[in-house]
């Protein structure tokens, strides 16, 4: 989680289907500048912090715009947002961070979003428009209400809706969507099956890995594999981690508290130094270089019988 926090006040709110769209304004001063693809930490409580993509226009320096889907199996984040975000409410947020930036390109670029994964692509559409880069935004929609929101946007003429609200509707032909991209780039965010399909179609058409950009909303599953042990070196506590539990849960059971935020391996809050052992990294946060001596405890597992961490 970002160490800098900013106090913000909620402006307008709009419920679009199951998506709550709202604006955040600074209580004092100005908001930090940001670029398309960035997200912020929304602090909802002492132990409840969630990451949401900024989905407004990066050129608008006065506000941050968020859109949060009420998840059926909410772990507390989206439900708390829908229950507590009201005009005038005050929250703290982290400064914007960007793990999904636009790459300079003359286009044409293709944006493909599924479900609430379209949110960072909305900001990309604004920024590409400002750069005069040709693009199309394809939205694989299960909620017609949010599709209508996109069709009313300033870039509606570049939006193509693929209505999947009826399960019998055929999936979009991703090869056709990506035809003619040439030296442009494709950006996709949404369900894993959609992103895997985009990547497969893009590679089959001859696009390079450098032209394909994906953002995951969650890490690989923490379940599966053998049990193993973790030694918290400073605390002198050794615990067994079950096949279907996070390291953080096993450590907490033994009285070793680890600060967590997203619990999905995407924010870096639970990253600690790795002193010994062969980890099975399942996060989306650490770089390959960082993985040599660090580990995200909320989702990663072990290939060796023992991991020793700096706790």
PDB file of C-alpha atoms in Angstrom:
ATOM      1  CA  UNK A   1       0.000   0.000   0.000  1.00  0.00           C
ATOM      2  CA  UNK A   2       1.191   3.531  -0.700  1.00  0.00           C
ATOM      3  CA  UNK A   3       2.717   5.175   2.411  1.00  0.00           C
ATOM      4  CA  UNK A   4       1.326   8.608   1.456  1.00  0.00           C
ATOM      5  CA  UNK A   5      -2.318   9.110   2.373  1.00  0.00           C
ATOM      6  CA  UNK A   6      -4.655  11.821   1.135  1.00  0.00           C
ATOM      7  CA  UNK A   7      -7.935  12.882   2.709  1.00  0.00           C
ATOM      8  CA  UNK A   8     -10.742  13.076   0.159  1.00  0.00           C
ATOM      9  CA  UNK A   9     -14.437  13.880   0.164  1.00  0.00           C
ATOM     10  CA  UNK A  10     -17.030  12.063  -1.924  1.00  0.00           C
ATOM     11  CA  UNK A  11     -18.787  14.220  -4.506  1.00  0.00           C
ATOM     12  CA  UNK A  12     -21.491  12.826  -6.759  1.00  0.00           C
ATOM     13  CA  UNK A  13     -22.496   9.151  -6.651  1.00  0.00           C
ATOM     14  CA  UNK A  14     -24.434   7.144  -9.219  1.00  0.00           C
ATOM     15  CA  UNK A  15     -25.565   3.536  -9.011  1.00  0.00           C
ATOM     16  CA  UNK A  16     -25.370   1.987 -12.485  1.00  0.00           C
ATOM     17  CA  UNK A  17     -26.765  -1.514 -12.208  1.00  0.00           C
ATOM     18  CA  UNK A  18     -24.531  -3.128  -9.581  1.00  0.00           C
ATOM     19  CA  UNK A  19     -21.730  -0.602 -10.133  1.00  0.00           C
ATOM     20  CA  UNK A  20     -21.349   2.424  -7.849  1.00  0.00           C
ATOM     21  CA  UNK A  21     -19.655   5.266  -9.711  1.00  0.00           C
ATOM     22  CA  UNK A  22     -18.394   8.200  -7.623  1.00  0.00           C
ATOM     23  CA  UNK A  23     -15.996  11.147  -7.581  1.00  0.00           C
ATOM     24  CA  UNK A  24     -13.395  11.986  -4.931  1.00  0.00           C
ATOM     25  CA  UNK A  25     -12.189  15.550  -4.278  1.00  0.00           C
ATOM     26  CA  UNK A  26      -9.284  16.648  -2.027  1.00  0.00           C
ATOM     27  CA  UNK A  27     -10.288  17.982   1.393  1.00  0.00           C
ATOM     28  CA  UNK A  28      -7.297  20.338   1.180  1.00  0.00           C
ATOM     29  CA  UNK A  29      -4.704  21.053  -1.479  1.00  0.00           C
ATOM     30  CA  UNK A  30      -4.528  19.286  -4.814  1.00  0.00           C
ATOM     31  CA  UNK A  31      -4.643  15.677  -5.920  1.00  0.00           C
ATOM     32  CA  UNK A  32      -1.445  14.129  -7.325  1.00  0.00           C
ATOM     33  CA  UNK A  33      -1.330  13.880 -11.111  1.00  0.00           C
ATOM     34  CA  UNK A  34      -1.812  10.417 -12.595  1.00  0.00           C
ATOM     35  CA  UNK A  35      -1.746   8.579 -15.903  1.00  0.00           C
ATOM     36  CA  UNK A  36      -4.134   6.060 -17.412  1.00  0.00           C
ATOM     37  CA  UNK A  37      -3.829   2.590 -15.909  1.00  0.00           C
ATOM     38  CA  UNK A  38      -3.186   3.868 -12.367  1.00  0.00           C
ATOM     39  CA  UNK A  39      -5.019   2.695  -9.260  1.00  0.00           C
ATOM     40  CA  UNK A  40      -5.367   3.953  -5.699  1.00  0.00           C
ATOM     41  CA  UNK A  41      -5.741   2.337  -2.300  1.00  0.00           C
ATOM     42  CA  UNK A  42      -9.127   3.180  -0.789  1.00  0.00           C
ATOM     43  CA  UNK A  43      -8.844   2.931   3.001  1.00  0.00           C
ATOM     44  CA  UNK A  44     -12.166   1.653   4.313  1.00  0.00           C
ATOM     45  CA  UNK A  45     -11.062   0.761   7.844  1.00  0.00           C
ATOM     46  CA  UNK A  46      -8.036  -0.088   9.983  1.00  0.00           C
ATOM     47  CA  UNK A  47      -7.687  -3.521   8.364  1.00  0.00           C
ATOM     48  CA  UNK A  48      -9.703  -2.991   5.214  1.00  0.00           C
ATOM     49  CA  UNK A  49      -7.904  -1.477   2.242  1.00  0.00           C
ATOM     50  CA  UNK A  50      -8.832  -2.179  -1.355  1.00  0.00           C
ATOM     51  CA  UNK A  51      -7.317  -1.194  -4.702  1.00  0.00           C
ATOM     52  CA  UNK A  52      -9.485   0.380  -7.414  1.00  0.00           C
ATOM     53  CA  UNK A  53      -8.514   1.638 -10.863  1.00  0.00           C
ATOM     54  CA  UNK A  54      -8.969   5.311 -11.616  1.00  0.00           C
ATOM     55  CA  UNK A  55     -11.479   5.483 -14.448  1.00  0.00           C
ATOM     56  CA  UNK A  56     -11.865   9.199 -15.116  1.00  0.00           C
ATOM     57  CA  UNK A  57     -10.013  11.514 -17.456  1.00  0.00           C
ATOM     58  CA  UNK A  58      -6.337  11.906 -16.421  1.00  0.00           C
ATOM     59  CA  UNK A  59      -6.453  15.444 -17.817  1.00  0.00           C
ATOM     60  CA  UNK A  60      -8.975  16.405 -15.120  1.00  0.00           C
ATOM     61  CA  UNK A  61      -6.737  17.340 -12.180  1.00  0.00           C
ATOM     62  CA  UNK A  62      -9.615  18.221  -9.843  1.00  0.00           C
ATOM     63  CA  UNK A  63     -11.042  14.774  -9.045  1.00  0.00           C
ATOM     64  CA  UNK A  64     -10.526  11.031  -9.018  1.00  0.00           C
ATOM     65  CA  UNK A  65     -13.302   8.851 -10.425  1.00  0.00           C
ATOM     66  CA  UNK A  66     -13.926   5.281  -9.283  1.00  0.00           C
ATOM     67  CA  UNK A  67     -16.455   2.614 -10.237  1.00  0.00           C
ATOM     68  CA  UNK A  68     -16.921  -0.342  -7.861  1.00  0.00           C
ATOM     69  CA  UNK A  69     -18.913  -3.461  -8.644  1.00  0.00           C
ATOM     70  CA  UNK A  70     -20.836  -5.035  -5.758  1.00  0.00           C
ATOM     71  CA  UNK A  71     -19.329  -8.509  -5.790  1.00  0.00           C
ATOM     72  CA  UNK A  72     -21.617 -11.417  -4.956  1.00  0.00           C
ATOM     73  CA  UNK A  73     -18.854 -13.017  -2.890  1.00  0.00           C
ATOM     74  CA  UNK A  74     -17.471  -9.788  -1.448  1.00  0.00           C
ATOM     75  CA  UNK A  75     -14.726 -10.203   1.170  1.00  0.00           C
ATOM     76  CA  UNK A  76     -15.830  -6.902   2.656  1.00  0.00           C
ATOM     77  CA  UNK A  77     -14.414  -4.326   0.266  1.00  0.00           C
ATOM     78  CA  UNK A  78     -17.083  -3.783  -2.369  1.00  0.00           C
ATOM     79  CA  UNK A  79     -19.880  -4.284   0.148  1.00  0.00           C
ATOM     80  CA  UNK A  80     -18.384  -1.621   2.447  1.00  0.00           C
ATOM     81  CA  UNK A  81     -17.997   0.769  -0.495  1.00  0.00           C
ATOM     82  CA  UNK A  82     -21.636   0.362  -1.478  1.00  0.00           C
ATOM     83  CA  UNK A  83     -22.799   0.787   2.132  1.00  0.00           C
ATOM     84  CA  UNK A  84     -20.627   3.751   3.157  1.00  0.00           C
ATOM     85  CA  UNK A  85     -19.800   5.843   0.084  1.00  0.00           C
ATOM     86  CA  UNK A  86     -22.246   8.733   0.038  1.00  0.00           C
ATOM     87  CA  UNK A  87     -21.938  12.390  -1.061  1.00  0.00           C
ATOM     88  CA  UNK A  88     -19.966  14.284   1.591  1.00  0.00           C
ATOM     89  CA  UNK A  89     -18.373  11.191   3.196  1.00  0.00           C
ATOM     90  CA  UNK A  90     -14.641  11.539   3.930  1.00  0.00           C
ATOM     91  CA  UNK A  91     -12.070   8.796   3.326  1.00  0.00           C
ATOM     92  CA  UNK A  92      -8.329   8.419   3.104  1.00  0.00           C
ATOM     93  CA  UNK A  93      -6.671   7.111  -0.023  1.00  0.00           C
ATOM     94  CA  UNK A  94      -3.165   6.245  -1.137  1.00  0.00           C
ATOM     95  CA  UNK A  95      -1.383   8.136  -3.886  1.00  0.00           C
ATOM     96  CA  UNK A  96      -1.866   6.742  -7.409  1.00  0.00           C
ATOM     97  CA  UNK A  97       0.381   3.898  -8.535  1.00  0.00           C
ATOM     98  CA  UNK A  98       0.595   2.561 -12.063  1.00  0.00           C
ATOM     99  CA  UNK A  99       1.369  -1.074 -12.888  1.00  0.00           C
ATOM    100  CA  UNK A 100      -0.575  -0.968 -16.178  1.00  0.00           C
ATOM    101  CA  UNK A 101       0.688   2.066 -18.128  1.00  0.00           C
ATOM    102  CA  UNK A 102       0.106   2.998 -21.746  1.00  0.00           C
ATOM    103  CA  UNK A 103       3.105   2.516 -24.020  1.00  0.00           C
ATOM    104  CA  UNK A 104       3.897   5.283 -26.556  1.00  0.00           C
ATOM    105  CA  UNK A 105       2.381   4.208 -29.865  1.00  0.00           C
ATOM    106  CA  UNK A 106       1.053   5.626 -33.100  1.00  0.00           C
ATOM    107  CA  UNK A 107      -1.712   3.006 -32.959  1.00  0.00           C
ATOM    108  CA  UNK A 108      -4.120   1.754 -33.735  1.00  0.00           C
ATOM    109  CA  UNK A 109      -4.454   0.491 -30.152  1.00  0.00           C
ATOM    110  CA  UNK A 110      -7.181  -1.894 -29.040  1.00  0.00           C
ATOM    111  CA  UNK A 111      -8.681  -1.881 -25.527  1.00  0.00           C
ATOM    112  CA  UNK A 112     -10.603  -5.003 -24.469  1.00  0.00           C
ATOM    113  CA  UNK A 113     -12.379  -5.047 -21.113  1.00  0.00           C
ATOM    114  CA  UNK A 114     -14.623  -7.568 -19.447  1.00  0.00           C
ATOM    115  CA  UNK A 115     -16.968  -6.730 -16.582  1.00  0.00           C
ATOM    116  CA  UNK A 116     -15.580  -4.231 -14.085  1.00  0.00           C
ATOM    117  CA  UNK A 117     -12.165  -4.795 -15.700  1.00  0.00           C
ATOM    118  CA  UNK A 118     -13.097  -2.074 -18.161  1.00  0.00           C
ATOM    119  CA  UNK A 119     -12.426   0.660 -15.569  1.00  0.00           C
ATOM    120  CA  UNK A 120      -8.707   1.296 -16.285  1.00  0.00           C
ATOM    121  CA  UNK A 121      -9.465   1.145 -20.007  1.00  0.00           C
ATOM    122  CA  UNK A 122     -11.882   4.075 -19.686  1.00  0.00           C
ATOM    123  CA  UNK A 123      -8.985   6.259 -18.520  1.00  0.00           C
ATOM    124  CA  UNK A 124      -6.863   4.876 -21.366  1.00  0.00           C
ATOM    125  CA  UNK A 125      -9.549   5.854 -23.862  1.00  0.00           C
ATOM    126  CA  UNK A 126      -9.488   9.421 -22.557  1.00  0.00           C
ATOM    127  CA  UNK A 127      -5.689   9.599 -22.706  1.00  0.00           C
ATOM    128  CA  UNK A 128      -5.388   8.028 -26.161  1.00  0.00           C
ATOM    129  CA  UNK A 129      -7.978  10.503 -27.412  1.00  0.00           C
ATOM    130  CA  UNK A 130      -5.943  13.386 -25.995  1.00  0.00           C
ATOM    131  CA  UNK A 131      -2.835  11.989 -27.719  1.00  0.00           C
ATOM    132  CA  UNK A 132      -4.728  11.639 -31.023  1.00  0.00           C
ATOM    133  CA  UNK A 133      -3.863   7.946 -31.135  1.00  0.00           C
ATOM    134  CA  UNK A 134      -6.481   5.895 -33.032  1.00  0.00           C
ATOM    135  CA  UNK A 135      -8.120   3.232 -30.858  1.00  0.00           C
ATOM    136  CA  UNK A 136     -11.232   1.149 -30.282  1.00  0.00           C
ATOM    137  CA  UNK A 137     -12.601   0.029 -26.932  1.00  0.00           C
ATOM    138  CA  UNK A 138     -14.353  -3.345 -26.887  1.00  0.00           C
ATOM    139  CA  UNK A 139     -16.480  -4.063 -23.830  1.00  0.00           C
ATOM    140  CA  UNK A 140     -17.601  -7.613 -23.126  1.00  0.00           C
ATOM    141  CA  UNK A 141     -20.678  -6.707 -21.096  1.00  0.00           C
ATOM    142  CA  UNK A 142     -22.652  -8.803 -18.657  1.00  0.00           C
ATOM    143  CA  UNK A 143     -24.393  -5.737 -17.236  1.00  0.00           C
ATOM    144  CA  UNK A 144     -26.281  -3.739 -19.882  1.00  0.00           C
ATOM    145  CA  UNK A 145     -26.509  -0.762 -17.504  1.00  0.00           C
ATOM    146  CA  UNK A 146     -22.760  -0.163 -17.476  1.00  0.00           C
ATOM    147  CA  UNK A 147     -22.601  -0.690 -21.227  1.00  0.00           C
ATOM    148  CA  UNK A 148     -25.040   2.210 -21.593  1.00  0.00           C
ATOM    149  CA  UNK A 149     -22.704   4.311 -19.428  1.00  0.00           C
ATOM    150  CA  UNK A 150     -19.892   3.748 -21.957  1.00  0.00           C
ATOM    151  CA  UNK A 151     -22.156   4.490 -24.894  1.00  0.00           C
ATOM    152  CA  UNK A 152     -22.831   7.922 -23.359  1.00  0.00           C
ATOM    153  CA  UNK A 153     -19.110   8.727 -22.972  1.00  0.00           C
ATOM    154  CA  UNK A 154     -17.148  11.329 -24.912  1.00  0.00           C
ATOM    155  CA  UNK A 155     -15.505   8.542 -26.940  1.00  0.00           C
ATOM    156  CA  UNK A 156     -18.722   6.579 -27.610  1.00  0.00           C
ATOM    157  CA  UNK A 157     -18.001   6.484 -31.348  1.00  0.00           C
ATOM    158  CA  UNK A 158     -14.981   4.279 -30.620  1.00  0.00           C
ATOM    159  CA  UNK A 159     -16.809   1.870 -28.275  1.00  0.00           C
ATOM    160  CA  UNK A 160     -18.049  -1.541 -29.397  1.00  0.00           C
ATOM    161  CA  UNK A 161     -20.279  -3.462 -26.987  1.00  0.00           C
ATOM    162  CA  UNK A 162     -20.283  -7.252 -27.000  1.00  0.00           C
ATOM    163  CA  UNK A 163     -23.446  -8.100 -25.060  1.00  0.00           C
ATOM    164  CA  UNK A 164     -22.940 -11.197 -22.908  1.00  0.00           C
ATOM    165  CA  UNK A 165     -25.840 -10.594 -20.537  1.00  0.00           C
ATOM    166  CA  UNK A 166     -27.473 -13.635 -22.147  1.00  0.00           C
ATOM    167  CA  UNK A 167     -25.227 -16.701 -21.569  1.00  0.00           C
ATOM    168  CA  UNK A 168     -26.347 -18.145 -24.912  1.00  0.00           C
ATOM    169  CA  UNK A 169     -24.795 -15.219 -26.798  1.00  0.00           C
ATOM    170  CA  UNK A 170     -21.631 -16.209 -28.633  1.00  0.00           C
ATOM    171  CA  UNK A 171     -18.291 -14.931 -27.424  1.00  0.00           C
ATOM    172  CA  UNK A 172     -16.665 -12.099 -29.419  1.00  0.00           C
ATOM    173  CA  UNK A 173     -14.334 -13.139 -32.244  1.00  0.00           C
ATOM    174  CA  UNK A 174     -11.090 -11.853 -30.767  1.00  0.00           C
ATOM    175  CA  UNK A 175      -9.116 -12.517 -33.949  1.00  0.00           C
ATOM    176  CA  UNK A 176     -11.448 -10.189 -35.846  1.00  0.00           C
ATOM    177  CA  UNK A 177     -11.248  -7.585 -33.073  1.00  0.00           C
ATOM    178  CA  UNK A 178      -7.451  -7.555 -33.331  1.00  0.00           C
ATOM    179  CA  UNK A 179      -7.157  -7.582 -37.127  1.00  0.00           C
ATOM    180  CA  UNK A 180      -5.217  -4.635 -38.509  1.00  0.00           C
ATOM    181  CA  UNK A 181      -3.530  -3.688 -35.245  1.00  0.00           C
ATOM    182  CA  UNK A 182      -0.135  -3.720 -36.981  1.00  0.00           C
ATOM    183  CA  UNK A 183       2.403  -2.003 -34.739  1.00  0.00           C
ATOM    184  CA  UNK A 184      -0.201  -0.862 -32.236  1.00  0.00           C
ATOM    185  CA  UNK A 185      -0.804  -2.317 -28.801  1.00  0.00           C
ATOM    186  CA  UNK A 186      -3.594  -4.263 -27.140  1.00  0.00           C
ATOM    187  CA  UNK A 187      -4.601  -3.706 -23.505  1.00  0.00           C
ATOM    188  CA  UNK A 188      -6.959  -6.078 -21.733  1.00  0.00           C
ATOM    189  CA  UNK A 189      -8.374  -6.362 -18.233  1.00  0.00           C
ATOM    190  CA  UNK A 190     -11.134  -8.603 -16.954  1.00  0.00           C
ATOM    191  CA  UNK A 191     -11.799 -12.290 -16.303  1.00  0.00           C
ATOM    192  CA  UNK A 192      -8.793 -14.583 -16.739  1.00  0.00           C
ATOM    193  CA  UNK A 193     -10.507 -16.519 -19.548  1.00  0.00           C
ATOM    194  CA  UNK A 194     -10.963 -13.317 -21.544  1.00  0.00           C
ATOM    195  CA  UNK A 195      -7.377 -12.152 -21.029  1.00  0.00           C
ATOM    196  CA  UNK A 196      -6.019 -15.594 -21.932  1.00  0.00           C
ATOM    197  CA  UNK A 197      -8.143 -15.538 -25.095  1.00  0.00           C
ATOM    198  CA  UNK A 198      -6.884 -12.081 -26.056  1.00  0.00           C
ATOM    199  CA  UNK A 199      -3.280 -13.122 -25.566  1.00  0.00           C
ATOM    200  CA  UNK A 200      -3.727 -16.327 -27.553  1.00  0.00           C
ATOM    201  CA  UNK A 201      -5.445 -14.505 -30.436  1.00  0.00           C
ATOM    202  CA  UNK A 202      -2.852 -11.720 -30.474  1.00  0.00           C
ATOM    203  CA  UNK A 203       0.107 -14.100 -30.581  1.00  0.00           C
ATOM    204  CA  UNK A 204      -1.580 -16.131 -33.336  1.00  0.00           C
ATOM    205  CA  UNK A 205      -1.836 -12.949 -35.420  1.00  0.00           C
ATOM    206  CA  UNK A 206       1.879 -12.292 -35.008  1.00  0.00           C
ATOM    207  CA  UNK A 207       1.827  -9.641 -32.283  1.00  0.00           C
ATOM    208  CA  UNK A 208       4.826  -9.665 -29.981  1.00  0.00           C
ATOM    209  CA  UNK A 209       4.695 -10.040 -26.207  1.00  0.00           C
ATOM    210  CA  UNK A 210       5.736  -6.375 -25.996  1.00  0.00           C
ATOM    211  CA  UNK A 211       2.508  -5.359 -27.759  1.00  0.00           C
ATOM    212  CA  UNK A 212       0.230  -7.259 -25.374  1.00  0.00           C
ATOM    213  CA  UNK A 213      -0.604  -5.752 -21.976  1.00  0.00           C
ATOM    214  CA  UNK A 214      -2.726  -7.487 -19.336  1.00  0.00           C
ATOM    215  CA  UNK A 215      -3.830  -6.425 -15.882  1.00  0.00           C
ATOM    216  CA  UNK A 216      -4.966  -9.057 -13.416  1.00  0.00           C
ATOM    217  CA  UNK A 217      -7.313  -8.249 -10.534  1.00  0.00           C
ATOM    218  CA  UNK A 218      -6.112 -11.264  -8.581  1.00  0.00           C
ATOM    219  CA  UNK A 219      -3.120 -13.530  -8.252  1.00  0.00           C
ATOM    220  CA  UNK A 220      -2.986 -17.243  -8.888  1.00  0.00           C
ATOM    221  CA  UNK A 221      -4.905 -19.421  -6.455  1.00  0.00           C
ATOM    222  CA  UNK A 222      -3.201 -19.908  -3.092  1.00  0.00           C
ATOM    223  CA  UNK A 223      -4.594 -23.427  -2.783  1.00  0.00           C
ATOM    224  CA  UNK A 224      -3.007 -26.629  -3.985  1.00  0.00           C
ATOM    225  CA  UNK A 225       0.352 -28.249  -3.436  1.00  0.00           C
ATOM    226  CA  UNK A 226       1.937 -29.693  -0.338  1.00  0.00           C
ATOM    227  CA  UNK A 227       1.945 -28.361   3.192  1.00  0.00           C
ATOM    228  CA  UNK A 228       5.147 -26.619   4.220  1.00  0.00           C
ATOM    229  CA  UNK A 229       6.633 -24.691   7.140  1.00  0.00           C
ATOM    230  CA  UNK A 230       7.442 -21.015   7.592  1.00  0.00           C
ATOM    231  CA  UNK A 231       9.865 -19.688  10.173  1.00  0.00           C
ATOM    232  CA  UNK A 232       9.404 -16.061  11.246  1.00  0.00           C
ATOM    233  CA  UNK A 233      13.065 -15.426  12.089  1.00  0.00           C
ATOM    234  CA  UNK A 234      12.754 -12.376  14.356  1.00  0.00           C
ATOM    235  CA  UNK A 235       9.788 -13.741  16.281  1.00  0.00           C
ATOM    236  CA  UNK A 236      11.308 -17.223  16.495  1.00  0.00           C
ATOM    237  CA  UNK A 237       7.969 -18.738  15.504  1.00  0.00           C
ATOM    238  CA  UNK A 238       7.683 -21.759  13.210  1.00  0.00           C
ATOM    239  CA  UNK A 239       4.302 -22.679  11.708  1.00  0.00           C
ATOM    240  CA  UNK A 240       2.887 -25.259   9.343  1.00  0.00           C
ATOM    241  CA  UNK A 241       0.970 -23.879   6.360  1.00  0.00           C
ATOM    242  CA  UNK A 242      -1.886 -26.043   5.132  1.00  0.00           C
ATOM    243  CA  UNK A 243      -2.539 -26.828   1.472  1.00  0.00           C
ATOM    244  CA  UNK A 244      -5.509 -24.466   1.317  1.00  0.00           C
ATOM    245  CA  UNK A 245      -4.504 -21.526   3.523  1.00  0.00           C
ATOM    246  CA  UNK A 246      -2.396 -18.389   3.097  1.00  0.00           C
ATOM    247  CA  UNK A 247       0.896 -18.016   4.924  1.00  0.00           C
ATOM    248  CA  UNK A 248      -0.579 -14.949   6.626  1.00  0.00           C
ATOM    249  CA  UNK A 249      -3.359 -17.045   8.172  1.00  0.00           C
ATOM    250  CA  UNK A 250      -0.914 -19.632   9.511  1.00  0.00           C
ATOM    251  CA  UNK A 251       1.305 -16.919  11.017  1.00  0.00           C
ATOM    252  CA  UNK A 252      -1.646 -15.093  12.570  1.00  0.00           C
ATOM    253  CA  UNK A 253      -2.758 -18.325  14.224  1.00  0.00           C
ATOM    254  CA  UNK A 254       0.647 -18.400  15.962  1.00  0.00           C
ATOM    255  CA  UNK A 255       0.443 -14.751  17.004  1.00  0.00           C
ATOM    256  CA  UNK A 256       2.590 -13.248  14.217  1.00  0.00           C
ATOM    257  CA  UNK A 257       0.567 -10.444  12.607  1.00  0.00           C
ATOM    258  CA  UNK A 258       1.260  -9.481   9.008  1.00  0.00           C
ATOM    259  CA  UNK A 259      -0.280  -6.303   7.600  1.00  0.00           C
ATOM    260  CA  UNK A 260      -2.400  -7.185   4.582  1.00  0.00           C
ATOM    261  CA  UNK A 261      -4.491  -5.175   2.168  1.00  0.00           C
ATOM    262  CA  UNK A 262      -5.752  -6.705  -1.064  1.00  0.00           C
ATOM    263  CA  UNK A 263      -5.101 -10.345  -0.014  1.00  0.00           C
ATOM    264  CA  UNK A 264      -4.815 -11.145  -3.716  1.00  0.00           C
ATOM    265  CA  UNK A 265      -1.140 -10.540  -4.439  1.00  0.00           C
ATOM    266  CA  UNK A 266      -1.496  -7.264  -6.303  1.00  0.00           C
ATOM    267  CA  UNK A 267      -0.739  -4.470  -3.807  1.00  0.00           C
ATOM    268  CA  UNK A 268       2.559  -5.396  -2.115  1.00  0.00           C
ATOM    269  CA  UNK A 269       1.450  -4.602   1.456  1.00  0.00           C
ATOM    270  CA  UNK A 270       2.403  -8.049   2.777  1.00  0.00           C
ATOM    271  CA  UNK A 271       5.782  -8.284   1.001  1.00  0.00           C
ATOM    272  CA  UNK A 272       8.687  -9.186   3.317  1.00  0.00           C
ATOM    273  CA  UNK A 273      12.301 -10.216   2.850  1.00  0.00           C
ATOM    274  CA  UNK A 274      12.906 -13.890   2.157  1.00  0.00           C
ATOM    275  CA  UNK A 275      15.933 -15.209   4.045  1.00  0.00           C
ATOM    276  CA  UNK A 276      15.906 -18.874   3.056  1.00  0.00           C
ATOM    277  CA  UNK A 277      13.945 -21.380   0.991  1.00  0.00           C
ATOM    278  CA  UNK A 278      12.537 -21.842  -2.502  1.00  0.00           C
ATOM    279  CA  UNK A 279       9.277 -19.874  -2.892  1.00  0.00           C
ATOM    280  CA  UNK A 280       6.397 -20.514  -5.285  1.00  0.00           C
ATOM    281  CA  UNK A 281       5.537 -16.914  -6.209  1.00  0.00           C
ATOM    282  CA  UNK A 282       1.857 -16.400  -7.053  1.00  0.00           C
ATOM    283  CA  UNK A 283       1.613 -12.614  -6.830  1.00  0.00           C
ATOM    284  CA  UNK A 284       1.253 -10.013  -9.576  1.00  0.00           C
ATOM    285  CA  UNK A 285       3.315  -7.391  -7.737  1.00  0.00           C
ATOM    286  CA  UNK A 286       7.002  -8.346  -7.494  1.00  0.00           C
ATOM    287  CA  UNK A 287       9.407  -8.089 -10.423  1.00  0.00           C
ATOM    288  CA  UNK A 288      11.604 -11.052 -11.326  1.00  0.00           C
ATOM    289  CA  UNK A 289      14.587  -9.356  -9.671  1.00  0.00           C
ATOM    290  CA  UNK A 290      12.612  -8.653  -6.488  1.00  0.00           C
ATOM    291  CA  UNK A 291      11.517 -12.276  -6.327  1.00  0.00           C
ATOM    292  CA  UNK A 292      15.061 -13.393  -5.587  1.00  0.00           C
ATOM    293  CA  UNK A 293      14.869 -12.144  -2.003  1.00  0.00           C
ATOM    294  CA  UNK A 294      11.252 -11.058  -1.318  1.00  0.00           C
ATOM    295  CA  UNK A 295       7.894 -12.791  -1.037  1.00  0.00           C
ATOM    296  CA  UNK A 296       4.224 -11.754  -0.914  1.00  0.00           C
ATOM    297  CA  UNK A 297       2.873 -13.673   2.051  1.00  0.00           C
ATOM    298  CA  UNK A 298      -0.838 -13.376   1.258  1.00  0.00           C
ATOM    299  CA  UNK A 299      -0.758 -15.676  -1.767  1.00  0.00           C
ATOM    300  CA  UNK A 300       2.645 -17.294  -2.325  1.00  0.00           C
ATOM    301  CA  UNK A 301       3.579 -20.829  -1.376  1.00  0.00           C
ATOM    302  CA  UNK A 302       6.759 -22.919  -1.179  1.00  0.00           C
ATOM    303  CA  UNK A 303       8.573 -25.418  -3.354  1.00  0.00           C
ATOM    304  CA  UNK A 304      10.874 -26.307  -0.463  1.00  0.00           C
ATOM    305  CA  UNK A 305       9.816 -27.792   2.907  1.00  0.00           C
ATOM    306  CA  UNK A 306      10.755 -24.555   4.751  1.00  0.00           C
ATOM    307  CA  UNK A 307      10.702 -20.825   4.092  1.00  0.00           C
ATOM    308  CA  UNK A 308      12.470 -18.412   6.452  1.00  0.00           C
ATOM    309  CA  UNK A 309      11.128 -14.844   6.377  1.00  0.00           C
ATOM    310  CA  UNK A 310      12.272 -11.624   8.013  1.00  0.00           C
ATOM    311  CA  UNK A 311       9.494 -11.243  10.591  1.00  0.00           C
TER     312      UNK A 311
END
